[in-house]
Amino acid sequence: MAYWLMKSEPEAYSIEDLKRETTTLWDGIRNYQARNFMRSMAVGDRAFFYHSNAKPPGIVGLMEVIETHLTDPSQFDPGSKYFDPASPAANPRWDCARLAYLGRFSTMLSLDALRQSFQDDELAVVKRGNRLSILPVSQASAERLLDLLGPPR
DNA sequence: GCCAACGTTGGC
DNA sequence: GCCAACGTTGGC
């Protein structure tokens, strides 16, 4: 089982939204590197939910990957901000995964605190200027994160 | 609102 | 294939 970190702006979609909906289609990824990470996800993988552009930004919850390799419907929706007219219907450019809510951590782990606990090369999200919205998290880093965060509830 | 870091696009 | 222009992300 692999671990991931997935960013979302809480104003767009927050951990509370996911708690209410139980599961969500993680669509709208329009960066090839992030897409490729998502493509390599497997059912049963866990993902840390990261609130980006928040005050403060940081890790707030835990999710489980429950479906992979789903076509991202928003690429074919002219009304969507993620509409991609260049994506061929026969060979869609963008796909996505479905994530399930596992819990929220009793206290968030802010980016500040993350930077104090991890080096740049240990956890990509602590690196300044990192704009990728989906990142792999090593087994060792995931264990330390879970240690620092305590059990999700 | 600013800016750094990149990724993408398109002219040539 | 190069590169300038432009757009996006996300911290601050």
PDB file of N, CA, C and O (backbone and C1' of nucleotides) in Angstrom, chain A residues 6-29 48-54 58 60-63 66 81-82 97-102 104 133, chain C residues 10:
ATOM      1  N   MET A   6      -2.485  14.813  -1.229  1.00  0.00           N
ATOM      2  CA  MET A   6      -3.328  15.456  -2.228  1.00  0.00           C
ATOM      3  C   MET A   6      -3.804  16.807  -1.710  1.00  0.00           C
ATOM      4  O   MET A   6      -4.357  16.909  -0.620  1.00  0.00           O
ATOM      5  N   LYS A   7      -3.567  17.833  -2.530  1.00  0.00           N
ATOM      6  CA  LYS A   7      -3.900  19.196  -2.118  1.00  0.00           C
ATOM      7  C   LYS A   7      -5.267  19.613  -2.647  1.00  0.00           C
ATOM      8  O   LYS A   7      -5.649  19.268  -3.762  1.00  0.00           O
ATOM      9  N   SER A   8      -5.946  20.395  -1.826  1.00  0.00           N
ATOM     10  CA  SER A   8      -7.162  21.049  -2.291  1.00  0.00           C
ATOM     11  C   SER A   8      -7.336  22.336  -1.509  1.00  0.00           C
ATOM     12  O   SER A   8      -7.044  22.381  -0.315  1.00  0.00           O
ATOM     13  N   GLU A   9      -7.772  23.367  -2.207  1.00  0.00           N
ATOM     14  CA  GLU A   9      -8.077  24.603  -1.504  1.00  0.00           C
ATOM     15  C   GLU A   9      -9.398  24.404  -0.775  1.00  0.00           C
ATOM     16  O   GLU A   9     -10.395  24.046  -1.404  1.00  0.00           O
ATOM     17  N   PRO A  10      -9.407  24.637   0.548  1.00  0.00           N
ATOM     18  CA  PRO A  10     -10.633  24.371   1.307  1.00  0.00           C
ATOM     19  C   PRO A  10     -11.832  25.182   0.813  1.00  0.00           C
ATOM     20  O   PRO A  10     -12.973  24.737   0.952  1.00  0.00           O
ATOM     21  N   GLU A  11     -11.564  26.328   0.218  1.00  0.00           N
ATOM     22  CA  GLU A  11     -12.679  27.111  -0.342  1.00  0.00           C
ATOM     23  C   GLU A  11     -13.307  26.402  -1.534  1.00  0.00           C
ATOM     24  O   GLU A  11     -14.498  26.577  -1.810  1.00  0.00           O
ATOM     25  N   ALA A  12     -12.498  25.611  -2.238  1.00  0.00           N
ATOM     26  CA  ALA A  12     -13.019  24.861  -3.390  1.00  0.00           C
ATOM     27  C   ALA A  12     -13.595  23.530  -2.928  1.00  0.00           C
ATOM     28  O   ALA A  12     -14.708  23.145  -3.309  1.00  0.00           O
ATOM     29  N   TYR A  13     -12.828  22.817  -2.108  1.00  0.00           N
ATOM     30  CA  TYR A  13     -13.284  21.522  -1.594  1.00  0.00           C
ATOM     31  C   TYR A  13     -12.474  21.197  -0.352  1.00  0.00           C
ATOM     32  O   TYR A  13     -11.250  21.051  -0.424  1.00  0.00           O
ATOM     33  N   SER A  14     -13.155  21.072   0.777  1.00  0.00           N
ATOM     34  CA  SER A  14     -12.456  20.905   2.052  1.00  0.00           C
ATOM     35  C   SER A  14     -12.666  19.508   2.623  1.00  0.00           C
ATOM     36  O   SER A  14     -13.498  18.733   2.139  1.00  0.00           O
ATOM     37  N   ILE A  15     -11.929  19.214   3.678  1.00  0.00           N
ATOM     38  CA  ILE A  15     -12.077  17.925   4.368  1.00  0.00           C
ATOM     39  C   ILE A  15     -13.495  17.784   4.939  1.00  0.00           C
ATOM     40  O   ILE A  15     -14.040  16.683   5.005  1.00  0.00           O
ATOM     41  N   GLU A  16     -14.100  18.901   5.295  1.00  0.00           N
ATOM     42  CA  GLU A  16     -15.480  18.860   5.801  1.00  0.00           C
ATOM     43  C   GLU A  16     -16.455  18.476   4.684  1.00  0.00           C
ATOM     44  O   GLU A  16     -17.430  17.752   4.920  1.00  0.00           O
ATOM     45  N   ASP A  17     -16.171  18.984   3.478  1.00  0.00           N
ATOM     46  CA  ASP A  17     -17.000  18.596   2.328  1.00  0.00           C
ATOM     47  C   ASP A  17     -16.914  17.091   2.103  1.00  0.00           C
ATOM     48  O   ASP A  17     -17.921  16.422   1.858  1.00  0.00           O
ATOM     49  N   LEU A  18     -15.688  16.559   2.189  1.00  0.00           N
ATOM     50  CA  LEU A  18     -15.496  15.122   1.964  1.00  0.00           C
ATOM     51  C   LEU A  18     -16.153  14.306   3.068  1.00  0.00           C
ATOM     52  O   LEU A  18     -16.752  13.268   2.805  1.00  0.00           O
ATOM     53  N   LYS A  19     -16.066  14.810   4.296  1.00  0.00           N
ATOM     54  CA  LYS A  19     -16.707  14.103   5.411  1.00  0.00           C
ATOM     55  C   LYS A  19     -18.216  13.984   5.166  1.00  0.00           C
ATOM     56  O   LYS A  19     -18.809  12.933   5.375  1.00  0.00           O
ATOM     57  N   ARG A  20     -18.783  15.066   4.674  1.00  0.00           N
ATOM     58  CA  ARG A  20     -20.225  15.087   4.416  1.00  0.00           C
ATOM     59  C   ARG A  20     -20.593  14.146   3.267  1.00  0.00           C
ATOM     60  O   ARG A  20     -21.582  13.420   3.330  1.00  0.00           O
ATOM     61  N   GLU A  21     -19.741  14.151   2.215  1.00  0.00           N
ATOM     62  CA  GLU A  21     -20.079  13.370   1.015  1.00  0.00           C
ATOM     63  C   GLU A  21     -19.586  11.927   1.087  1.00  0.00           C
ATOM     64  O   GLU A  21     -19.961  11.110   0.251  1.00  0.00           O
ATOM     65  N   THR A  22     -18.694  11.649   2.032  1.00  0.00           N
ATOM     66  CA  THR A  22     -18.135  10.303   2.257  1.00  0.00           C
ATOM     67  C   THR A  22     -17.102   9.898   1.208  1.00  0.00           C
ATOM     68  O   THR A  22     -16.049   9.389   1.535  1.00  0.00           O
ATOM     69  N   THR A  23     -17.444  10.080  -0.088  1.00  0.00           N
ATOM     70  CA  THR A  23     -16.459   9.819  -1.138  1.00  0.00           C
ATOM     71  C   THR A  23     -16.504  10.957  -2.143  1.00  0.00           C
ATOM     72  O   THR A  23     -17.496  11.682  -2.218  1.00  0.00           O
ATOM     73  N   THR A  24     -15.439  11.096  -2.920  1.00  0.00           N
ATOM     74  CA  THR A  24     -15.430  12.123  -3.961  1.00  0.00           C
ATOM     75  C   THR A  24     -14.573  11.705  -5.143  1.00  0.00           C
ATOM     76  O   THR A  24     -13.602  10.959  -4.989  1.00  0.00           O
ATOM     77  N   LEU A  25     -14.986  12.181  -6.313  1.00  0.00           N
ATOM     78  CA  LEU A  25     -14.188  12.010  -7.524  1.00  0.00           C
ATOM     79  C   LEU A  25     -13.145  13.120  -7.531  1.00  0.00           C
ATOM     80  O   LEU A  25     -13.486  14.302  -7.496  1.00  0.00           O
ATOM     81  N   TRP A  26     -11.863  12.740  -7.513  1.00  0.00           N
ATOM     82  CA  TRP A  26     -10.794  13.751  -7.452  1.00  0.00           C
ATOM     83  C   TRP A  26     -10.488  14.210  -8.875  1.00  0.00           C
ATOM     84  O   TRP A  26      -9.487  13.811  -9.478  1.00  0.00           O
ATOM     85  N   ASP A  27     -11.362  15.050  -9.406  1.00  0.00           N
ATOM     86  CA  ASP A  27     -11.224  15.448 -10.810  1.00  0.00           C
ATOM     87  C   ASP A  27     -10.561  16.812 -10.931  1.00  0.00           C
ATOM     88  O   ASP A  27     -10.192  17.430  -9.935  1.00  0.00           O
ATOM     89  N   GLY A  28     -10.365  17.241 -12.175  1.00  0.00           N
ATOM     90  CA  GLY A  28      -9.807  18.576 -12.415  1.00  0.00           C
ATOM     91  C   GLY A  28      -8.288  18.626 -12.405  1.00  0.00           C
ATOM     92  O   GLY A  28      -7.721  19.715 -12.464  1.00  0.00           O
ATOM     93  N   ILE A  29      -7.639  17.491 -12.326  1.00  0.00           N
ATOM     94  CA  ILE A  29      -6.171  17.492 -12.375  1.00  0.00           C
ATOM     95  C   ILE A  29      -5.734  17.744 -13.817  1.00  0.00           C
ATOM     96  O   ILE A  29      -6.062  16.979 -14.724  1.00  0.00           O
ATOM     97  N   PHE A  48      -3.025  11.613   2.282  1.00  0.00           N
ATOM     98  CA  PHE A  48      -3.187  12.713   3.230  1.00  0.00           C
ATOM     99  C   PHE A  48      -3.873  13.874   2.518  1.00  0.00           C
ATOM    100  O   PHE A  48      -3.500  14.245   1.400  1.00  0.00           O
ATOM    101  N   PHE A  49      -4.877  14.413   3.152  1.00  0.00           N
ATOM    102  CA  PHE A  49      -5.625  15.548   2.605  1.00  0.00           C
ATOM    103  C   PHE A  49      -4.965  16.829   3.099  1.00  0.00           C
ATOM    104  O   PHE A  49      -4.888  17.076   4.291  1.00  0.00           O
ATOM    105  N   TYR A  50      -4.496  17.622   2.148  1.00  0.00           N
ATOM    106  CA  TYR A  50      -3.752  18.846   2.457  1.00  0.00           C
ATOM    107  C   TYR A  50      -4.569  20.059   2.034  1.00  0.00           C
ATOM    108  O   TYR A  50      -5.021  20.133   0.886  1.00  0.00           O
ATOM    109  N   HIS A  51      -4.787  20.969   2.970  1.00  0.00           N
ATOM    110  CA  HIS A  51      -5.477  22.223   2.653  1.00  0.00           C
ATOM    111  C   HIS A  51      -4.460  23.242   2.137  1.00  0.00           C
ATOM    112  O   HIS A  51      -3.640  23.750   2.904  1.00  0.00           O
ATOM    113  N   SER A  52      -4.511  23.524   0.836  1.00  0.00           N
ATOM    114  CA  SER A  52      -3.602  24.531   0.273  1.00  0.00           C
ATOM    115  C   SER A  52      -4.293  25.888   0.234  1.00  0.00           C
ATOM    116  O   SER A  52      -5.529  25.972   0.291  1.00  0.00           O
ATOM    117  N   ASN A  53      -3.477  26.933   0.154  1.00  0.00           N
ATOM    118  CA  ASN A  53      -4.003  28.296   0.139  1.00  0.00           C
ATOM    119  C   ASN A  53      -4.926  28.542   1.330  1.00  0.00           C
ATOM    120  O   ASN A  53      -5.930  29.252   1.208  1.00  0.00           O
ATOM    121  N   ALA A  54      -4.590  27.917   2.460  1.00  0.00           N
ATOM    122  CA  ALA A  54      -5.400  28.073   3.664  1.00  0.00           C
ATOM    123  C   ALA A  54      -4.584  28.821   4.705  1.00  0.00           C
ATOM    124  O   ALA A  54      -3.385  29.029   4.535  1.00  0.00           O
ATOM    125  N   GLY A  58      -1.856  23.074   5.488  1.00  0.00           N
ATOM    126  CA  GLY A  58      -1.356  21.895   6.192  1.00  0.00           C
ATOM    127  C   GLY A  58      -2.220  20.662   5.981  1.00  0.00           C
ATOM    128  O   GLY A  58      -3.245  20.702   5.295  1.00  0.00           O
ATOM    129  N   VAL A  60      -4.781  17.865   7.044  1.00  0.00           N
ATOM    130  CA  VAL A  60      -5.950  17.881   7.926  1.00  0.00           C
ATOM    131  C   VAL A  60      -6.648  16.533   8.066  1.00  0.00           C
ATOM    132  O   VAL A  60      -7.389  16.322   9.025  1.00  0.00           O
ATOM    133  N   GLY A  61      -6.443  15.631   7.102  1.00  0.00           N
ATOM    134  CA  GLY A  61      -7.206  14.381   7.180  1.00  0.00           C
ATOM    135  C   GLY A  61      -6.578  13.262   6.375  1.00  0.00           C
ATOM    136  O   GLY A  61      -5.525  13.428   5.749  1.00  0.00           O
ATOM    137  N   LEU A  62      -7.263  12.121   6.432  1.00  0.00           N
ATOM    138  CA  LEU A  62      -6.764  10.931   5.746  1.00  0.00           C
ATOM    139  C   LEU A  62      -7.868  10.330   4.869  1.00  0.00           C
ATOM    140  O   LEU A  62      -9.043  10.310   5.251  1.00  0.00           O
ATOM    141  N   MET A  63      -7.441   9.842   3.692  1.00  0.00           N
ATOM    142  CA  MET A  63      -8.394   9.271   2.726  1.00  0.00           C
ATOM    143  C   MET A  63      -7.893   7.913   2.264  1.00  0.00           C
ATOM    144  O   MET A  63      -6.740   7.563   2.460  1.00  0.00           O
ATOM    145  N   ILE A  66     -10.396   4.362  -3.497  1.00  0.00           N
ATOM    146  CA  ILE A  66     -11.356   3.263  -3.659  1.00  0.00           C
ATOM    147  C   ILE A  66     -11.638   2.907  -5.114  1.00  0.00           C
ATOM    148  O   ILE A  66     -12.171   1.843  -5.396  1.00  0.00           O
ATOM    149  N   LYS A  81     -14.795  24.588 -15.685  1.00  0.00           N
ATOM    150  CA  LYS A  81     -13.530  25.317 -15.790  1.00  0.00           C
ATOM    151  C   LYS A  81     -12.390  24.385 -16.174  1.00  0.00           C
ATOM    152  O   LYS A  81     -11.309  24.815 -16.549  1.00  0.00           O
ATOM    153  N   TYR A  82     -12.645  23.093 -16.107  1.00  0.00           N
ATOM    154  CA  TYR A  82     -11.626  22.106 -16.461  1.00  0.00           C
ATOM    155  C   TYR A  82     -11.839  21.532 -17.858  1.00  0.00           C
ATOM    156  O   TYR A  82     -11.200  20.553 -18.239  1.00  0.00           O
ATOM    157  N   ALA A  97      -9.271   9.523  -9.833  1.00  0.00           N
ATOM    158  CA  ALA A  97      -9.518   8.454  -8.873  1.00  0.00           C
ATOM    159  C   ALA A  97     -10.665   8.852  -7.961  1.00  0.00           C
ATOM    160  O   ALA A  97     -11.015  10.035  -7.871  1.00  0.00           O
ATOM    161  N   ARG A  98     -11.252   7.874  -7.314  1.00  0.00           N
ATOM    162  CA  ARG A  98     -12.263   8.163  -6.298  1.00  0.00           C
ATOM    163  C   ARG A  98     -11.664   7.913  -4.924  1.00  0.00           C
ATOM    164  O   ARG A  98     -11.023   6.886  -4.689  1.00  0.00           O
ATOM    165  N   LEU A  99     -11.848   8.873  -4.037  1.00  0.00           N
ATOM    166  CA  LEU A  99     -11.287   8.829  -2.692  1.00  0.00           C
ATOM    167  C   LEU A  99     -12.394   8.760  -1.653  1.00  0.00           C
ATOM    168  O   LEU A  99     -13.442   9.364  -1.839  1.00  0.00           O
ATOM    169  N   ALA A 100     -12.142   8.008  -0.603  1.00  0.00           N
ATOM    170  CA  ALA A 100     -13.109   7.904   0.481  1.00  0.00           C
ATOM    171  C   ALA A 100     -12.552   8.554   1.747  1.00  0.00           C
ATOM    172  O   ALA A 100     -11.342   8.496   2.015  1.00  0.00           O
ATOM    173  N   TYR A 101     -13.440   9.147   2.510  1.00  0.00           N
ATOM    174  CA  TYR A 101     -13.078   9.788   3.782  1.00  0.00           C
ATOM    175  C   TYR A 101     -12.737   8.730   4.821  1.00  0.00           C
ATOM    176  O   TYR A 101     -13.517   7.803   5.060  1.00  0.00           O
ATOM    177  N   LEU A 102     -11.579   8.849   5.435  1.00  0.00           N
ATOM    178  CA  LEU A 102     -11.250   7.950   6.547  1.00  0.00           C
ATOM    179  C   LEU A 102     -11.329   8.679   7.872  1.00  0.00           C
ATOM    180  O   LEU A 102     -11.658   8.091   8.898  1.00  0.00           O
ATOM    181  N   ARG A 104     -10.579  12.801  10.050  1.00  0.00           N
ATOM    182  CA  ARG A 104      -9.910  14.075  10.196  1.00  0.00           C
ATOM    183  C   ARG A 104      -8.975  13.948  11.384  1.00  0.00           C
ATOM    184  O   ARG A 104      -9.315  13.282  12.361  1.00  0.00           O
ATOM    185  N   SER A 133       0.009  19.157  -7.218  1.00  0.00           N
ATOM    186  CA  SER A 133      -1.133  18.996  -6.316  1.00  0.00           C
ATOM    187  C   SER A 133      -1.283  17.566  -5.815  1.00  0.00           C
ATOM    188  O   SER A 133      -2.075  17.306  -4.920  1.00  0.00           O
TER     189      SER A 133
ATOM    190  P    DG C  10      -1.340  23.868  -5.672  1.00  0.00           P
ATOM    191  O5'  DG C  10      -0.711  24.904  -4.660  1.00  0.00           O
ATOM    192  C5'  DG C  10       0.695  24.938  -4.504  1.00  0.00           C
ATOM    193  C4'  DG C  10       1.042  26.158  -3.708  1.00  0.00           C
ATOM    194  C3'  DG C  10       0.130  26.412  -2.487  1.00  0.00           C
ATOM    195  O3'  DG C  10       0.944  26.733  -1.402  1.00  0.00           O
ATOM    196  C1'  DG C  10       0.364  28.343  -3.755  1.00  0.00           C
TER     197       DG C  10
END
